[in-house]
PDB file of C-alpha atoms and ligand atoms in Angstrom:
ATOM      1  CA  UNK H   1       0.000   0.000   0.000  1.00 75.00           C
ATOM      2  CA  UNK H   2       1.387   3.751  -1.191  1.00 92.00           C
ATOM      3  CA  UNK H   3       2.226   5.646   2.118  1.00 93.00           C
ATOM      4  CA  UNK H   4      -0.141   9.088   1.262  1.00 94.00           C
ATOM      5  CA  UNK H   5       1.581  11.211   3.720  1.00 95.00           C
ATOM      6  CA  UNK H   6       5.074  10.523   2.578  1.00 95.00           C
ATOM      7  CA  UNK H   7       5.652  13.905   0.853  1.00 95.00           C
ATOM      8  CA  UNK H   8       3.368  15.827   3.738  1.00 96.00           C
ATOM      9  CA  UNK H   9       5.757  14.296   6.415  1.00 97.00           C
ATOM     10  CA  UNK H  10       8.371  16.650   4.985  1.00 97.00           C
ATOM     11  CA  UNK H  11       7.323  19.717   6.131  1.00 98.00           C
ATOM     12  CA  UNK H  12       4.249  18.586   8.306  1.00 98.00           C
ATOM     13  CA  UNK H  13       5.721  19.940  11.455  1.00 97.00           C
ATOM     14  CA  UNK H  14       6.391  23.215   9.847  1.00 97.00           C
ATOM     15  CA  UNK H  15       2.610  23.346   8.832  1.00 97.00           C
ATOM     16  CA  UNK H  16       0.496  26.183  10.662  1.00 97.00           C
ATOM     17  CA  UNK H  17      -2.680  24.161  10.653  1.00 97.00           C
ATOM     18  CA  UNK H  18      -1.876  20.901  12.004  1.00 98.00           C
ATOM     19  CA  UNK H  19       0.123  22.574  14.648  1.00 98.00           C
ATOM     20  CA  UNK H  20      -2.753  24.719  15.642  1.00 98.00           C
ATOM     21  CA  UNK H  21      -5.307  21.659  15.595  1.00 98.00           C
ATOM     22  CA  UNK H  22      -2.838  19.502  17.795  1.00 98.00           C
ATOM     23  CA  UNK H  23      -2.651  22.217  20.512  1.00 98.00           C
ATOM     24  CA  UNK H  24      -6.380  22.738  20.504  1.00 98.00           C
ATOM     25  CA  UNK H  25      -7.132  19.006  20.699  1.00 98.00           C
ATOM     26  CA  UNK H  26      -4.877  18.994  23.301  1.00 98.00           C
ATOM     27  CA  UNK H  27      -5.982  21.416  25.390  1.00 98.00           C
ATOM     28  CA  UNK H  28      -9.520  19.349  25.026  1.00 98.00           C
ATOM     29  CA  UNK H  29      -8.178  16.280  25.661  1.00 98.00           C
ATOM     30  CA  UNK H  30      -6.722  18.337  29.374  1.00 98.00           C
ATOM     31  CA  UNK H  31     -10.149  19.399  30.292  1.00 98.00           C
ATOM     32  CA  UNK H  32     -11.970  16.851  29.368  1.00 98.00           C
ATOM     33  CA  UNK H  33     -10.053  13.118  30.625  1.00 98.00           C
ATOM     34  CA  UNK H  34      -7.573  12.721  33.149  1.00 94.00           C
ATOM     35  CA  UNK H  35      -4.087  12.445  31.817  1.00 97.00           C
ATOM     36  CA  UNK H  36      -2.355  10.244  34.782  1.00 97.00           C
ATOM     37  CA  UNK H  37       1.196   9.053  35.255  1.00 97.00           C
ATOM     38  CA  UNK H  38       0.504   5.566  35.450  1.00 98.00           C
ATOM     39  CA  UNK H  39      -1.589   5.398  32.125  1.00 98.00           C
ATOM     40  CA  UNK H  40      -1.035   3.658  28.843  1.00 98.00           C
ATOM     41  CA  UNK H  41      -1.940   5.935  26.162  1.00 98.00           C
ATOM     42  CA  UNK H  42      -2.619   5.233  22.536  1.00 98.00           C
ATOM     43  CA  UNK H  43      -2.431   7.609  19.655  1.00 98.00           C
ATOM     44  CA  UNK H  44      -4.454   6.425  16.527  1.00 98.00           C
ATOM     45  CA  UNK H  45      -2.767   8.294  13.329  1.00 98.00           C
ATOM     46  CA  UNK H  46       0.107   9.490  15.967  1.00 98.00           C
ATOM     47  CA  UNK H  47       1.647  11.145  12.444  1.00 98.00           C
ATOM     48  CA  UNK H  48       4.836  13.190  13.369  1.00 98.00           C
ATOM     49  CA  UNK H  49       3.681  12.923  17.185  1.00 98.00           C
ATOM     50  CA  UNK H  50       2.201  16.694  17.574  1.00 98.00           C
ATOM     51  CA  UNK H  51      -0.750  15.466  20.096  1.00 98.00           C
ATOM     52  CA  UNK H  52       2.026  12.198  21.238  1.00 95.00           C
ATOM     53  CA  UNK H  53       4.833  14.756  22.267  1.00 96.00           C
ATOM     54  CA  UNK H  54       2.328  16.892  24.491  1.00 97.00           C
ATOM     55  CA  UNK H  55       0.675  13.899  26.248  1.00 98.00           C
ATOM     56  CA  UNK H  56       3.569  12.090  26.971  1.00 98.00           C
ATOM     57  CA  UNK H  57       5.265  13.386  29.410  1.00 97.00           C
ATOM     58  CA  UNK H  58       1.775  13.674  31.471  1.00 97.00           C
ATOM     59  CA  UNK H  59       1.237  10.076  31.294  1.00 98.00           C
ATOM     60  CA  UNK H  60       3.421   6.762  31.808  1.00 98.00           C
ATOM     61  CA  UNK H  61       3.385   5.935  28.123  1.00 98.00           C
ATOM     62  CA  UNK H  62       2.411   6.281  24.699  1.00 98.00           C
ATOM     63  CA  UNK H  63       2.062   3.632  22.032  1.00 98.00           C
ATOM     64  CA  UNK H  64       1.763   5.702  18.623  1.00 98.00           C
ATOM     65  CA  UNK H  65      -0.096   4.023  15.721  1.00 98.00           C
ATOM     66  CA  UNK H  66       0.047   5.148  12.167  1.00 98.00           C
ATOM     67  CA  UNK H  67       0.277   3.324   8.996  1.00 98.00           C
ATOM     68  CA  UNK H  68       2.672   6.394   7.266  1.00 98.00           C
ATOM     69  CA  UNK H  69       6.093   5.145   8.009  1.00 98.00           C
ATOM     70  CA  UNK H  70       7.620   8.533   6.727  1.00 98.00           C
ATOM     71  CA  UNK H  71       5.092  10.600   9.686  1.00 98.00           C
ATOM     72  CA  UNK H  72       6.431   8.225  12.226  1.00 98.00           C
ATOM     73  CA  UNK H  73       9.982   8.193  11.320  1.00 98.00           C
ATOM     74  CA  UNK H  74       9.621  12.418  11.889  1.00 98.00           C
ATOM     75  CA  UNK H  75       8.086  11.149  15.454  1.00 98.00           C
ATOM     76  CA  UNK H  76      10.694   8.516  15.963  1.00 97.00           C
ATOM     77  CA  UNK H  77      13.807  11.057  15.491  1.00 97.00           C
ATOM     78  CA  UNK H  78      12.178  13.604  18.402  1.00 96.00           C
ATOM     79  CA  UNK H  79      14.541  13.054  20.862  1.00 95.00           C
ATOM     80  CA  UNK H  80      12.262  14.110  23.854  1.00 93.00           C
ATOM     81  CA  UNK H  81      10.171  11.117  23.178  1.00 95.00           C
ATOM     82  CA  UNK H  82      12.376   8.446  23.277  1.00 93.00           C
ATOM     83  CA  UNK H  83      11.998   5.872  25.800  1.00 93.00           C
ATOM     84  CA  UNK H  84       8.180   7.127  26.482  1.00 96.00           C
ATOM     85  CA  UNK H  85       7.012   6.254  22.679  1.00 98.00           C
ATOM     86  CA  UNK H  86       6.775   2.866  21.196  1.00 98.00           C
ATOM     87  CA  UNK H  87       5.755   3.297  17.438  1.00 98.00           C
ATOM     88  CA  UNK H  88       3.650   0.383  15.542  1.00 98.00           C
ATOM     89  CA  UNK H  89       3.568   0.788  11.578  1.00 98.00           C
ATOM     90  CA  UNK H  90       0.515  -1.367  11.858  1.00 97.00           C
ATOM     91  CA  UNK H  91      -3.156  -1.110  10.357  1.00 98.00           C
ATOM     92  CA  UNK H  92      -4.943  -2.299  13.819  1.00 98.00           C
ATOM     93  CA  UNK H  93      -7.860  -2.694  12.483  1.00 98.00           C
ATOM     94  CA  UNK H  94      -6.808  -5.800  10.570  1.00 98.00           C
ATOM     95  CA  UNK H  95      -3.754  -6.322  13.053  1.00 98.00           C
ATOM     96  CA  UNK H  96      -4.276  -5.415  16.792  1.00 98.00           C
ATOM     97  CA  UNK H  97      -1.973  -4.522  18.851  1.00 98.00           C
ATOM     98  CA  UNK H  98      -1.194  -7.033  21.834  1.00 96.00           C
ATOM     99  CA  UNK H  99      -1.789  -4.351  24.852  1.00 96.00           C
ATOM    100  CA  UNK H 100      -4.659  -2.728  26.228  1.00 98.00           C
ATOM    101  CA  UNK H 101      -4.778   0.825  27.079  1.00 98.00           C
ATOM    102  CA  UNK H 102      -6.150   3.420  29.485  1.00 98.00           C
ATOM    103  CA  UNK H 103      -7.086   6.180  27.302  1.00 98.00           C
ATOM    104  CA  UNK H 104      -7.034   6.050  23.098  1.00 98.00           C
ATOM    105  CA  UNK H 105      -6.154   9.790  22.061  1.00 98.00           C
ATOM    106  CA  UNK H 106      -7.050  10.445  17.706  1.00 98.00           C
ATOM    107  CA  UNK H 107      -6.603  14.114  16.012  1.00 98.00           C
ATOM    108  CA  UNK H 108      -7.653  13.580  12.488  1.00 98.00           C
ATOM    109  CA  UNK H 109      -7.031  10.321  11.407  1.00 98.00           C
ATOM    110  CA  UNK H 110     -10.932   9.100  11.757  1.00 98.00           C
ATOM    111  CA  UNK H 111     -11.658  10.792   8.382  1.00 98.00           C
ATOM    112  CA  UNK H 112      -9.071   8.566   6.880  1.00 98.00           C
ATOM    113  CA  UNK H 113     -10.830   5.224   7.698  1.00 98.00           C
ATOM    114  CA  UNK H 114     -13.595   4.600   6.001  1.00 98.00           C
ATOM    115  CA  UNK H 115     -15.227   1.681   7.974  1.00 98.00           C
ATOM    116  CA  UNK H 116     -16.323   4.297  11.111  1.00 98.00           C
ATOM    117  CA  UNK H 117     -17.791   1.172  13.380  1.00 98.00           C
ATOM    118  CA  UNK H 118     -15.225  -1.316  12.786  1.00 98.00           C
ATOM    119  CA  UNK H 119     -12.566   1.452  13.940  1.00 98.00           C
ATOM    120  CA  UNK H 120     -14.633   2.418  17.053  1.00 98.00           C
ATOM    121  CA  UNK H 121     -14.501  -1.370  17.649  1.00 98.00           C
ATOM    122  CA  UNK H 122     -10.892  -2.095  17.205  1.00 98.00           C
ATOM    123  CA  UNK H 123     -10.525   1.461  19.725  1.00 98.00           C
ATOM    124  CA  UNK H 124     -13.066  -0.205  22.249  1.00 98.00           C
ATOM    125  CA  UNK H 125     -11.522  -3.573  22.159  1.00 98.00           C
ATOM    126  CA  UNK H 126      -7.871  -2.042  22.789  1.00 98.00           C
ATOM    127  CA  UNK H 127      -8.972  -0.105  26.390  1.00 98.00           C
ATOM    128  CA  UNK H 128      -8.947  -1.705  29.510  1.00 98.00           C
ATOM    129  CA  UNK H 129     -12.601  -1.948  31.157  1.00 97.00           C
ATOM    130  CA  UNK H 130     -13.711   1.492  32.148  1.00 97.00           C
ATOM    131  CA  UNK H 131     -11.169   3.207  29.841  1.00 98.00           C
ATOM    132  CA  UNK H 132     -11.587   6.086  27.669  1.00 98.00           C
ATOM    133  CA  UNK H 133     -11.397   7.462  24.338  1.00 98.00           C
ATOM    134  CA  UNK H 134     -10.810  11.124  23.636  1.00 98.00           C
ATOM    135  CA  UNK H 135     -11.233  11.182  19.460  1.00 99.00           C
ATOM    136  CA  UNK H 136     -10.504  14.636  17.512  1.00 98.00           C
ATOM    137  CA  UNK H 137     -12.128  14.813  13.743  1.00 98.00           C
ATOM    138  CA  UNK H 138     -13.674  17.592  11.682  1.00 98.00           C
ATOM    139  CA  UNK H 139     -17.388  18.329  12.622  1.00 98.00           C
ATOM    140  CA  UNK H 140     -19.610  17.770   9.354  1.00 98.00           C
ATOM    141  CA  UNK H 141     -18.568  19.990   6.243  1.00 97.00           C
ATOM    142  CA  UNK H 142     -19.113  20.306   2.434  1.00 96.00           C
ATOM    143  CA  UNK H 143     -16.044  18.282   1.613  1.00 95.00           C
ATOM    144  CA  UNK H 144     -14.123  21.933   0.919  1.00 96.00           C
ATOM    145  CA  UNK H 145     -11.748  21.302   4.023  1.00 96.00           C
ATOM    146  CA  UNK H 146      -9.315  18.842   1.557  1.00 95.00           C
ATOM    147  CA  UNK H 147      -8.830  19.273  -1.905  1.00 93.00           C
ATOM    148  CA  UNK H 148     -11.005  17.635  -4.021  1.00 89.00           C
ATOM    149  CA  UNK H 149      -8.937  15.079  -6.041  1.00 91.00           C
ATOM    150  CA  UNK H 150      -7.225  13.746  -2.308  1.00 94.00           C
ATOM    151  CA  UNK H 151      -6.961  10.153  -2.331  1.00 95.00           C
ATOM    152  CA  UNK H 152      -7.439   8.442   1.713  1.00 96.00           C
ATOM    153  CA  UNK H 153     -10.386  10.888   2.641  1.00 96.00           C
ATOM    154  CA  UNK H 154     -13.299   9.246   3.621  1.00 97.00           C
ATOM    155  CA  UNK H 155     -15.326  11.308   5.466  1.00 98.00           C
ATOM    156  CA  UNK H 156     -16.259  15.169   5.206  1.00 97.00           C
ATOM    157  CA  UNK H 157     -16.191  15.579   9.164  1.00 98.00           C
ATOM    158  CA  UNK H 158     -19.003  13.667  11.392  1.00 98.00           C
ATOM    159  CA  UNK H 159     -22.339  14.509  12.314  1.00 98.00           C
ATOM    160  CA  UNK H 160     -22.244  14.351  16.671  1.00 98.00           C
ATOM    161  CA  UNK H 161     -25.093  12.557  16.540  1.00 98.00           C
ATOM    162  CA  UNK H 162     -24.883  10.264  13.924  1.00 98.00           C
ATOM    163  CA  UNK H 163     -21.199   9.343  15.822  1.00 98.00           C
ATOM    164  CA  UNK H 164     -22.492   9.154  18.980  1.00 98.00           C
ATOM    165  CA  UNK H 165     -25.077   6.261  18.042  1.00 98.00           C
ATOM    166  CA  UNK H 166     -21.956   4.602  16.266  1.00 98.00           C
ATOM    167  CA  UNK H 167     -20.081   4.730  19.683  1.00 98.00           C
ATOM    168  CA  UNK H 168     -23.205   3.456  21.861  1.00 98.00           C
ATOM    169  CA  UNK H 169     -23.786   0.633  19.058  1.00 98.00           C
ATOM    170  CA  UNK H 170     -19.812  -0.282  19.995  1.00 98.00           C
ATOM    171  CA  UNK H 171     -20.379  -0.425  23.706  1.00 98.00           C
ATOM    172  CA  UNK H 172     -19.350   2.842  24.686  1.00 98.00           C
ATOM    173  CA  UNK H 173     -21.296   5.047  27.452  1.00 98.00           C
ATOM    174  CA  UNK H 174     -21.621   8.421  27.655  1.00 97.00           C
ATOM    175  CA  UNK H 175     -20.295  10.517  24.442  1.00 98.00           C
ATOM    176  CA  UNK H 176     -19.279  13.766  25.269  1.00 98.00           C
ATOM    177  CA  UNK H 177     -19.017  16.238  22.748  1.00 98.00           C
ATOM    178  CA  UNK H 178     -17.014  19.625  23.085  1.00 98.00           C
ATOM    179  CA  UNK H 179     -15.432  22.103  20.066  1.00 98.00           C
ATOM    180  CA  UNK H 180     -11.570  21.901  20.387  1.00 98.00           C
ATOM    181  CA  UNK H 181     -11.115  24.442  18.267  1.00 98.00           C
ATOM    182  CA  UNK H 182     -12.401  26.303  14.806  1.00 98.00           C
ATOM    183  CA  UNK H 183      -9.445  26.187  12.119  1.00 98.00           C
ATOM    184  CA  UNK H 184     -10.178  28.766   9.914  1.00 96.00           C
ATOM    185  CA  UNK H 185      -8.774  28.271   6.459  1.00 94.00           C
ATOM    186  CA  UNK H 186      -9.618  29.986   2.847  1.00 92.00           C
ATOM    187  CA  UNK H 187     -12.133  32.175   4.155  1.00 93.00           C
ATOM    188  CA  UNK H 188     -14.190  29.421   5.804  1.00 96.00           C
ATOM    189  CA  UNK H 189     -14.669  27.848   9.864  1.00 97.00           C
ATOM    190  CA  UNK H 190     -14.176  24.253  10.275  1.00 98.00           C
ATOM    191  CA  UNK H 191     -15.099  23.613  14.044  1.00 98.00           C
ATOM    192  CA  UNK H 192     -13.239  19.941  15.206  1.00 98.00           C
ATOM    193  CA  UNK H 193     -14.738  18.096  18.036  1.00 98.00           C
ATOM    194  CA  UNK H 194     -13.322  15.991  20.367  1.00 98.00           C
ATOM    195  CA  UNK H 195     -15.473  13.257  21.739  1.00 99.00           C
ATOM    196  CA  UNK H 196     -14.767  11.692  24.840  1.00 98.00           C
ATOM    197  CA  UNK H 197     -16.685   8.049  25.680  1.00 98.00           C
ATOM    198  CA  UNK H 198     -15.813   5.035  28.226  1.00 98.00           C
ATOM    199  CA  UNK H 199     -15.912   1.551  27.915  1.00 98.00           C
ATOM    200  CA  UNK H 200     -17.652   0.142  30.990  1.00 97.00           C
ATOM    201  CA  UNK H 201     -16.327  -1.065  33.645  1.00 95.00           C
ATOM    202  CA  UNK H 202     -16.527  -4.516  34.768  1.00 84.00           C
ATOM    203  CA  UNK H 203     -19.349  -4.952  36.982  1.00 77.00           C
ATOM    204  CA  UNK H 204     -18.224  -5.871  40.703  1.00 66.00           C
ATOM    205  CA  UNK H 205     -14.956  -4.027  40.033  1.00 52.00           C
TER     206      UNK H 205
HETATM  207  C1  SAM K   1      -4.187  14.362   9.210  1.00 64.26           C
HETATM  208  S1  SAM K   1      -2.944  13.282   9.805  1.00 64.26           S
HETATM  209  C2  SAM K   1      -2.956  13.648  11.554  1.00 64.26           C
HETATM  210  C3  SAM K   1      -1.671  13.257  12.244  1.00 64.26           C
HETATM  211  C4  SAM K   1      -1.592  13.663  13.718  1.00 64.26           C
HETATM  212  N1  SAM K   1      -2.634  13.059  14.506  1.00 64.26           N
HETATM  213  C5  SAM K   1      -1.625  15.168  13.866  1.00 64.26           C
HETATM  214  O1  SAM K   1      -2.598  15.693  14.450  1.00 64.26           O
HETATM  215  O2  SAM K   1      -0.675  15.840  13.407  1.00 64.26           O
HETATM  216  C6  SAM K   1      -3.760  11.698   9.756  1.00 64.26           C
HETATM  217  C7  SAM K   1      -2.879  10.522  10.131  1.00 64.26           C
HETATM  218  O3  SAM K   1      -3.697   9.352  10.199  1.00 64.26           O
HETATM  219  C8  SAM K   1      -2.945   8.284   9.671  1.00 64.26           C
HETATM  220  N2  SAM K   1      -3.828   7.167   9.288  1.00 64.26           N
HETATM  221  C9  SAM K   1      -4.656   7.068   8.228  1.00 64.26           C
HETATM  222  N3  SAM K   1      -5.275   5.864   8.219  1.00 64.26           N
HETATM  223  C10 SAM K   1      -4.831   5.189   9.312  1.00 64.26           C
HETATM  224  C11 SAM K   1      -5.064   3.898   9.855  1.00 64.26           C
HETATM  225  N4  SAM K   1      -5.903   3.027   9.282  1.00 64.26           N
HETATM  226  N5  SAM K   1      -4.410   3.532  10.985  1.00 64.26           N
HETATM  227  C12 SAM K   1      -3.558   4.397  11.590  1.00 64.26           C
HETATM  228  N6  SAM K   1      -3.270   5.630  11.113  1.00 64.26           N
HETATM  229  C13 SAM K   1      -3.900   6.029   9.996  1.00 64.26           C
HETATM  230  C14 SAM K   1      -2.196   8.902   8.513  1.00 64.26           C
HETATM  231  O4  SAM K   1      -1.136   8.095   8.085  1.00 64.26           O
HETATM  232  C15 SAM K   1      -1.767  10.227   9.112  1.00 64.26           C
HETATM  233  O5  SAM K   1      -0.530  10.156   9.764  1.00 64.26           O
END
């Protein structure tokens, strides 16, 4: 399979927007879950590590998940990650990861899987009972965010609703829906949520 983000990966870092959406969904992710030092976190599409390098040193460690070898070699020569990182080149929907997590973190990478329930699945069946996700994507938009001939897009945001039914379907409780941010870009507003939802606990424990 072509890598599609091997000639973004070259100056993705330098990139105004994707460092503005990283610290938005960041500061989201900080009101809205705890971020303790004993958790396990995964980041679905880690890319470079933008969300990865701000999490991790809140947390005990970060397992960073991307299918773009060229993004996570950018994240695998930041030297302030080392040792609190592990990267998988993996597609975990067809290939899980053997670990279970606290808390699964996503900033734009939901749009770029076109099978929505089986990825909430594969996310719900990597947490630990009673953990968390904390997901980032475009709210619902006309399909102007991306240019139109972009190959990997699958999705022109989410509808909140339509999501949240996805997520209870799954197993999860509770989705929570705040705006991270609104990236403005060309003239237009392109609010991204983050929605947070838990995996139950077990009951008795
Ligand atoms: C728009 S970039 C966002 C990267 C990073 N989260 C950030 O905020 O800078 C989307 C990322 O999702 C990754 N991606 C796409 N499909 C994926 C999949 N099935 N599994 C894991 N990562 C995927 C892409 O390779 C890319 O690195």
């Amino acid at each position: 399979m072509s890598d599609l983000f091997e000639d973004k990966a070259k100056d993705w870092d330098e990139r105004p927007i994707p460092a503005q959406i990283s610290t938005g969904v960041f500061e989201a992710i900080e009101r809205s879950v705890s971020l303790s030092p004993e958790a396990t976190v995964l980041d679905f599409g880690a890319g470079t590590g933008l969300v990865c390098s701000k999490v991790a040193p809140r947390v005990a460690q970060v397992l960073a998940v991307d299918i773009s070898q060229a993004m996570l070699d950018k994240l695998a020569a930041k030297p302030e990650l080392a040792g609190k990182v592990e990267i998988f080149c993996q597609n975990i929907l067809e290939t899980p990861l053997e670990r279970r997590v606290d808390l699964v973190v996503s900033a734009m990478a939901m749009h770029h899987v076109e099978d929505t329930p089986r990825l909430l699945q594969t996310l719900f069946d990597h947490l630990e009972p009673g953990g968390k996700v904390a997901l980032a994507d475009l709210d619902a938009e006309d399909g102007s965010f991306h240019p139109p001939d972009i190959e990997g897009v699958f999705h022109a945001g989410f509808d909140r609703e339509q999501l949240a039914t996805v997520l209870e379907q799954v197993g999860f409780e509770q989705p929570t829906f705040t705006t991270a941010l609104t990236v403005n870009k060309d003239d237009r507003a392109y609010p991204v949520f983050l929605v947070t939802a838990t995996r139950p606990a077990l009951s008795g424990t």
